[in-house]
mmCIF file of C-alpha atoms in Angstrom:
data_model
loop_
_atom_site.group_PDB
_atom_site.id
_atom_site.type_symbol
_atom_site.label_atom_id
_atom_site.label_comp_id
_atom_site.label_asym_id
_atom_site.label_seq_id
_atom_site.Cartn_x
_atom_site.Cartn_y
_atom_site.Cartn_z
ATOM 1 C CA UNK A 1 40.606 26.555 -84.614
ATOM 2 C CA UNK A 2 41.544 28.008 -87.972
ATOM 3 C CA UNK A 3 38.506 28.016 -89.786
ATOM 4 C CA UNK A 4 37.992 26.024 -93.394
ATOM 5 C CA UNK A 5 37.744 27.969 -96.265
ATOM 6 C CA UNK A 6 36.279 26.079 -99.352
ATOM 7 C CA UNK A 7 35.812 27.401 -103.045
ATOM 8 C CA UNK A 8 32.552 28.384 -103.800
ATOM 9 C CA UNK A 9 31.316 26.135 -107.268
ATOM 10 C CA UNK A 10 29.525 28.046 -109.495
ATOM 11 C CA UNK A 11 26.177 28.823 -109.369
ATOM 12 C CA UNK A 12 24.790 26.699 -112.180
ATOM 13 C CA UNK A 13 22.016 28.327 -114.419
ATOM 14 C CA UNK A 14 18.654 27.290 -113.821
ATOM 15 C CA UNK A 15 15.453 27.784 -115.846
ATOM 16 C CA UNK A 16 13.597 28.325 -112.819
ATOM 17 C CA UNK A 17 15.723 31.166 -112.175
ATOM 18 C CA UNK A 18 14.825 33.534 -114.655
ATOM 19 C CA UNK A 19 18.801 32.803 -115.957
ATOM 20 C CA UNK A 20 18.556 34.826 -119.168
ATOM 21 C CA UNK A 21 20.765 31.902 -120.791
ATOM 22 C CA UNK A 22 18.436 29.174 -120.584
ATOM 23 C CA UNK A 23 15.663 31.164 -121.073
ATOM 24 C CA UNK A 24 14.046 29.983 -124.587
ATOM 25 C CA UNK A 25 16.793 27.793 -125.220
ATOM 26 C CA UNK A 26 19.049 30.751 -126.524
ATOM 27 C CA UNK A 27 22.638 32.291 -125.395
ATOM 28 C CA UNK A 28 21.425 35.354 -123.710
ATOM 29 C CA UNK A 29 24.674 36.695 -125.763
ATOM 30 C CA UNK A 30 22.660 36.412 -129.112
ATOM 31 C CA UNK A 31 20.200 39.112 -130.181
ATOM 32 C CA UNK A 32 16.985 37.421 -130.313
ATOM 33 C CA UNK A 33 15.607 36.621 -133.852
ATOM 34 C CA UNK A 34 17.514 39.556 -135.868
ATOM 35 C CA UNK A 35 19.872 36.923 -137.589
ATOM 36 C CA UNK A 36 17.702 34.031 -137.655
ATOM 37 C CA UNK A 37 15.349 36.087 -139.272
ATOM 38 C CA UNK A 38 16.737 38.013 -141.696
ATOM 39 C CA UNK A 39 19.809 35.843 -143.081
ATOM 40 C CA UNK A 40 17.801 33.163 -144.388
ATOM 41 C CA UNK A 41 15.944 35.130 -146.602
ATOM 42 C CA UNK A 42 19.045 37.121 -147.766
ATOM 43 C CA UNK A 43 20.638 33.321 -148.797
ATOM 44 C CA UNK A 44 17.785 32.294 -150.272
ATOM 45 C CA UNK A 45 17.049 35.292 -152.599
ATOM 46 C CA UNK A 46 20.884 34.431 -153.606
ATOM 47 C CA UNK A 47 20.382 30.679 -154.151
ATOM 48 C CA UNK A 48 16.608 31.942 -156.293
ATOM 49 C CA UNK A 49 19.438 34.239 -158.550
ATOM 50 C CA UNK A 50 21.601 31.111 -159.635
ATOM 51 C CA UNK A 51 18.113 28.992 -160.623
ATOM 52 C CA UNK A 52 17.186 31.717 -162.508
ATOM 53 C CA UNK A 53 19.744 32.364 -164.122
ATOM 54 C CA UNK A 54 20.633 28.963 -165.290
ATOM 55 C CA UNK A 55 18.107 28.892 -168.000
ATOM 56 C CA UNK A 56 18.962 32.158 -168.930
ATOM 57 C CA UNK A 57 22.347 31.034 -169.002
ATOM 58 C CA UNK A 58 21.670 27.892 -171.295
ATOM 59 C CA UNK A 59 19.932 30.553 -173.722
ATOM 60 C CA UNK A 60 22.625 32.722 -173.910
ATOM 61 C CA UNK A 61 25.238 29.844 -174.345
ATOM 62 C CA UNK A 62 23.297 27.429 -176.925
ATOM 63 C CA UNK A 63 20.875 29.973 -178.691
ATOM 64 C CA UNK A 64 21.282 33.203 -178.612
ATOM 65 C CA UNK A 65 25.188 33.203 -178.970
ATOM 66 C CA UNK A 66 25.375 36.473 -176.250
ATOM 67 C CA UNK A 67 28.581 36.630 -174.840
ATOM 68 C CA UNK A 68 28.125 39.574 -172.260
ATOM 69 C CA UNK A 69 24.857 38.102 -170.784
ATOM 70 C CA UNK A 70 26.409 34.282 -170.788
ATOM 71 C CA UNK A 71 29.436 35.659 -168.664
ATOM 72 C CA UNK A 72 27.177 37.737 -166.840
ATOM 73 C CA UNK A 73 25.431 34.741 -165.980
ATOM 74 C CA UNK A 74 28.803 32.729 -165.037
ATOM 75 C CA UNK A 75 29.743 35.687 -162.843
ATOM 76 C CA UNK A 76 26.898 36.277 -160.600
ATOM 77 C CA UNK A 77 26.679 32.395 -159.976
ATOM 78 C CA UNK A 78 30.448 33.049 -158.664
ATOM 79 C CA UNK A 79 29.522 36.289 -156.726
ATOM 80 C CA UNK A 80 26.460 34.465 -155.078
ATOM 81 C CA UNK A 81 28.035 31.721 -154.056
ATOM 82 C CA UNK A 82 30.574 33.062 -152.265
ATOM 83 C CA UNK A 83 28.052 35.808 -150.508
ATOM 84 C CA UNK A 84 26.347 32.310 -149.431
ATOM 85 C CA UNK A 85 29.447 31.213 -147.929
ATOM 86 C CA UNK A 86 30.474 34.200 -146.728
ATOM 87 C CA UNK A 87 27.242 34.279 -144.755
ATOM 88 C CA UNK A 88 27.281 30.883 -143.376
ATOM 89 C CA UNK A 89 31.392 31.627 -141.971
ATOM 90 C CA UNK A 90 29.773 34.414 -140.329
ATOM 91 C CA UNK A 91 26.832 31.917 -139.011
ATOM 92 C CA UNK A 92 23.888 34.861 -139.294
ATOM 93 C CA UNK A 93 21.901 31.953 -140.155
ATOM 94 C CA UNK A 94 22.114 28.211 -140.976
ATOM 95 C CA UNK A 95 18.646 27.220 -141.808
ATOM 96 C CA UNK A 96 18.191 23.568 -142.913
ATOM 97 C CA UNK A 97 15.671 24.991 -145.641
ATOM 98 C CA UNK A 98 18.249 27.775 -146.702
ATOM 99 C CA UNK A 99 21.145 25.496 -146.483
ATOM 100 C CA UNK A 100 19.613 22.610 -148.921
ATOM 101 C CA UNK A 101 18.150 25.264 -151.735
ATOM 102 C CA UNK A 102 21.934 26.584 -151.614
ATOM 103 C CA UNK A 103 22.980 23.465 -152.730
ATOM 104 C CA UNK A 104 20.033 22.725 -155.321
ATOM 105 C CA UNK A 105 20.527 25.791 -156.872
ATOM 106 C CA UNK A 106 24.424 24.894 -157.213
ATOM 107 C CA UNK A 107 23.379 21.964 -158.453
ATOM 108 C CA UNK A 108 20.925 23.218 -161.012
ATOM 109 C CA UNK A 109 23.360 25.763 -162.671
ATOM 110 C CA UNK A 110 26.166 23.246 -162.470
ATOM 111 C CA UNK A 111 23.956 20.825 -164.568
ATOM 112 C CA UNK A 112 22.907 23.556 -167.129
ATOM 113 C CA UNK A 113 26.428 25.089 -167.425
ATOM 114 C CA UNK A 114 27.707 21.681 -168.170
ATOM 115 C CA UNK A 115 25.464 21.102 -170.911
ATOM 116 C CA UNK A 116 25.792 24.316 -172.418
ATOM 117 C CA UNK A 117 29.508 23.663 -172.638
ATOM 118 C CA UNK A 118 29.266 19.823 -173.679
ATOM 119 C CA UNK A 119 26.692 21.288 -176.685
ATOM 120 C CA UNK A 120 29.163 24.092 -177.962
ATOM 121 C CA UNK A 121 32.532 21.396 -177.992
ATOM 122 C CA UNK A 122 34.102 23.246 -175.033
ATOM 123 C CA UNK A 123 33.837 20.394 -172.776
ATOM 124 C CA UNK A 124 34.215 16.191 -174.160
ATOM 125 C CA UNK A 125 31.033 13.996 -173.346
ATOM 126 C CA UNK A 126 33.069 11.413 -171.527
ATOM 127 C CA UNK A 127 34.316 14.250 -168.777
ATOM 128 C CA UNK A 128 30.460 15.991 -169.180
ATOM 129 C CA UNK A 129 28.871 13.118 -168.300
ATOM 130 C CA UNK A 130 30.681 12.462 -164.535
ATOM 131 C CA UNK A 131 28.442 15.575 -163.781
ATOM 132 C CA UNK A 132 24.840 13.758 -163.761
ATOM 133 C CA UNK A 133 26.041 10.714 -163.158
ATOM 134 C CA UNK A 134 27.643 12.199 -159.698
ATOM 135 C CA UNK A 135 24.060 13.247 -158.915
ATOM 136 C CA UNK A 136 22.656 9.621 -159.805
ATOM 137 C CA UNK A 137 24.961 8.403 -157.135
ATOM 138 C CA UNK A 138 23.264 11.000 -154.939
ATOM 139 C CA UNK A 139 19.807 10.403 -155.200
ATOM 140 C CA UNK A 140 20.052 6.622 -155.482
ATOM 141 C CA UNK A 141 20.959 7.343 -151.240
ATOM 142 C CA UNK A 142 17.332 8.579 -150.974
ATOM 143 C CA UNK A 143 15.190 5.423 -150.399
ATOM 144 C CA UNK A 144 18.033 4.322 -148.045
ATOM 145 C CA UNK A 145 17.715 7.381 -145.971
ATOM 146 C CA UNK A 146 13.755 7.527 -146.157
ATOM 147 C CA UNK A 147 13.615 4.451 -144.730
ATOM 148 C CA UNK A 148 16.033 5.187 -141.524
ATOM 149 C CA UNK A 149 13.663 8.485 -141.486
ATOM 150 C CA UNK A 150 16.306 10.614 -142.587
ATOM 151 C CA UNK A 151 15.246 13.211 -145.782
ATOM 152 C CA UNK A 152 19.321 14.343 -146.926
ATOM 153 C CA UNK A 153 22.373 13.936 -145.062
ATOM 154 C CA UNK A 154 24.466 17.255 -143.635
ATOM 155 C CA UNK A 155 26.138 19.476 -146.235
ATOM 156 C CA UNK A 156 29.422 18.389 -146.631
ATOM 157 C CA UNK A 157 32.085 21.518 -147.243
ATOM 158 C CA UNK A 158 34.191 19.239 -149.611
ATOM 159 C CA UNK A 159 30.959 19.246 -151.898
ATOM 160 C CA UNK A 160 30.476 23.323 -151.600
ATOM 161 C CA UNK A 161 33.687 23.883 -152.711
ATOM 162 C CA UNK A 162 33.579 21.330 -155.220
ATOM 163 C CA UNK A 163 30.648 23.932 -156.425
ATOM 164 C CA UNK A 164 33.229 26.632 -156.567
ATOM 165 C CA UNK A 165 35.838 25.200 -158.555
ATOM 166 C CA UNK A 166 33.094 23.927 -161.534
ATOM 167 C CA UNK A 167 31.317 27.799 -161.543
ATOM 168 C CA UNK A 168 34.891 29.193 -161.570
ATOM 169 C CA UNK A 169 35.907 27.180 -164.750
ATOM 170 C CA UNK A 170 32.851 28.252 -166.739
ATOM 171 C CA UNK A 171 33.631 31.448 -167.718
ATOM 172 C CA UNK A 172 37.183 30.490 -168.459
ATOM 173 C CA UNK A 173 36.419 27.339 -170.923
ATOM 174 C CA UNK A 174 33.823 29.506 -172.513
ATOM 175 C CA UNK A 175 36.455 32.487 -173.204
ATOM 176 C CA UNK A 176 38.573 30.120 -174.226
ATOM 177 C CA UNK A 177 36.648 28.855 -176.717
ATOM 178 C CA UNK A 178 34.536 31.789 -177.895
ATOM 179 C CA UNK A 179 36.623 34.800 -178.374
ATOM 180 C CA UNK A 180 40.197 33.243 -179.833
ATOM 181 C CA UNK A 181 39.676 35.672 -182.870
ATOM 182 C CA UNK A 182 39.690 38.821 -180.993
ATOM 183 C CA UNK A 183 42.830 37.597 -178.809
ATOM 184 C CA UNK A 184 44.865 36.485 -181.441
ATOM 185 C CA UNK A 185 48.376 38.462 -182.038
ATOM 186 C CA UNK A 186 49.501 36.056 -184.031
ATOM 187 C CA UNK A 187 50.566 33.300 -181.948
ATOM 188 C CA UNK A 188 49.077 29.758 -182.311
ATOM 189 C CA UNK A 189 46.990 29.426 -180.045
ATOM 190 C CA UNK A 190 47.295 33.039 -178.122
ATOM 191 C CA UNK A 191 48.853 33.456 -174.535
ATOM 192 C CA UNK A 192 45.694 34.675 -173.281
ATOM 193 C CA UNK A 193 43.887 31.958 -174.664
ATOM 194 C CA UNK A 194 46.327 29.131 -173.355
ATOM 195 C CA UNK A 195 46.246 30.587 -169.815
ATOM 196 C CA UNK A 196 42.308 30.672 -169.593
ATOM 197 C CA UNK A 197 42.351 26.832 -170.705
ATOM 198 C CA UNK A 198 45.023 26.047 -167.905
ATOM 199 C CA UNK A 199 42.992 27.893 -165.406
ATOM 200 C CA UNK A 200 39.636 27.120 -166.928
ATOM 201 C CA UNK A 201 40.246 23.173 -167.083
ATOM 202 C CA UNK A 202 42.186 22.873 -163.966
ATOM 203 C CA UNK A 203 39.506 24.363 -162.168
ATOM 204 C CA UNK A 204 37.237 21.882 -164.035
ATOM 205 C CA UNK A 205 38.933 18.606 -163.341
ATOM 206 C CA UNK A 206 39.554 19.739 -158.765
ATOM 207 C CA UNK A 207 35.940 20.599 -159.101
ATOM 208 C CA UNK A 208 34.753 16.610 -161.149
ATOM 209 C CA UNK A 209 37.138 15.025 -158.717
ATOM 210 C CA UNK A 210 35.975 17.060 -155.461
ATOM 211 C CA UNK A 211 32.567 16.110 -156.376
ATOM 212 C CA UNK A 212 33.184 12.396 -156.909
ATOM 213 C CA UNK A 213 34.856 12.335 -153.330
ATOM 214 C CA UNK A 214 32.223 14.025 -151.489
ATOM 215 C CA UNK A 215 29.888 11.459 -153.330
ATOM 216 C CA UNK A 216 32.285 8.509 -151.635
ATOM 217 C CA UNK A 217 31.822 10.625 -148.121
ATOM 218 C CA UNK A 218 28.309 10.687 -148.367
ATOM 219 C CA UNK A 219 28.142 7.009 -149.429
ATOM 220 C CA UNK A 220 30.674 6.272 -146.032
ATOM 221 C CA UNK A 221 27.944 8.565 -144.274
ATOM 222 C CA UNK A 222 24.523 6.787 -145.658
ATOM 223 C CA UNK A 223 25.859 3.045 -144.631
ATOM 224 C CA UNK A 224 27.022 4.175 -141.782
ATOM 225 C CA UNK A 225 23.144 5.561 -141.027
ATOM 226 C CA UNK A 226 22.174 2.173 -141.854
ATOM 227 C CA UNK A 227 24.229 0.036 -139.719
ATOM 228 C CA UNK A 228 23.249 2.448 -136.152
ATOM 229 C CA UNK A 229 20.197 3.411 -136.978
ATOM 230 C CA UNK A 230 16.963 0.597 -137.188
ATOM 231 C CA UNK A 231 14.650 0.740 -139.828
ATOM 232 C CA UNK A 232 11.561 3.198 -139.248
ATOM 233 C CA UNK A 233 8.126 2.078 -137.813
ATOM 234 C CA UNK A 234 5.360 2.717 -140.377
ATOM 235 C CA UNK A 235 4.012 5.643 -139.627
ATOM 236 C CA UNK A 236 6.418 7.188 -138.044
ATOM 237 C CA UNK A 237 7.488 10.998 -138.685
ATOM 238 C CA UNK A 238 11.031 12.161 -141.149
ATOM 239 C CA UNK A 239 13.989 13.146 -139.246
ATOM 240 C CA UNK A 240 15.617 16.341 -141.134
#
């Protein structure tokens, strides 16, 4: 009689085994430890740059009067932002600790550069003030999550690149409204001047209404929390 010839499954992976891909929990494709390692502190050392910076920054702006060291300030907030997202595209690392000082030092230096601007008449008080009041909105979520055990909700990429687009007008509204002497041919107001106010506030106003929409997301995101998840025992331990 002709002879049945089934398909062999699969051998599934077992721990038991010695199968290098459960072994630890890792993808035996990964190198063990090289990335996890040595990413996070690359991202935070960027994220430490921007919250120094920001006070330097606010110097420069409202005392001091320094041009080159203000836009110096304005452009390695750019640069290290995008390294940080550069890094996390290329997933070397995604740390919760690393991920959450990314976005408090965007935060910070967002805050600072917004006052320096509001205090120098580059940006109006009513606009200025949708900055802090986004943040209000933010940290008014943080009993509500405490109390489902939950310390901050997931970064939300709408809110990163909201981050871009308000570091990216900075430098633009401040040439715009710093240097109009030396630009000057003539004209009333300059074409250099006009097209760093077009850039400069468009960037601006994507980067106030990005925010405000990520804050709606994460407001979706925190009721949602509350409606699935119960209320936590007393006692009981914080879920990241």
């Amino acid at each position: 009689m002709p002879r049945l010839v089934t398909k062999e499954s699969p051998q599934m992976p077992n721990r038991r085994s010695g199968d290098p891909r459960l072994q630890h929990g890792r993808d035996a494709r990964r190198p063990q430890g090289s990335a996890d390692r040595n990413q996070p502190v690359l991202g935070k050392l960027l994220s430490i740059l921007r919250l120094v910076y920001a006070p330097v920054m606010l110097w420069a702006v409202m005392i001091a009067g320094d041009d080159t060291i203000a836009l110096s300030a304005f452009g390695l907030a750019i640069v290290t932002d995008l390294l940080d997202s550069w890094l996390n595209r290329k997933q070397l690392g995604s740390r919760r600790s690393g991920e959450l000082l990314d976005v408090v030092a965007n935060t910070v230096f967002v805050l600072a550069a917004t006052l320096a601007l509001w205090q120098i008449d580059v940006i109006p008080w009513p606009i200025a003030l949708l900055v802090p009041l986004r943040l209000v909105g933010l940290l008014a979520m943080i009993p509500a999550l405490r109390s489902r055990g939950v310390r901050t909700l997931p970064v939300h990429l709408l809110g990163k690149v909201a981050a871009f687009c308000m570091l990216a007008s900075f430098p633009l509204l401040y040439l715009s409204h710093d240097i109009p002497e030396t630009l000057d041919l003539g004209l009333e107001p300059s074409l250099p001047i006009q097209v760093a106010q077009a850039f400069g506030w468009a960037f601006a106003l994507w980067g106030i209404l990005l925010l405000w929409w990520s804050l709606v997301l994460y407001a979706q995101e925190a009721r949602r929390l509350m409606a699935t998840t119960p209320p936590l025992e007393k006692g009981g331990a914080t879920r990241a």
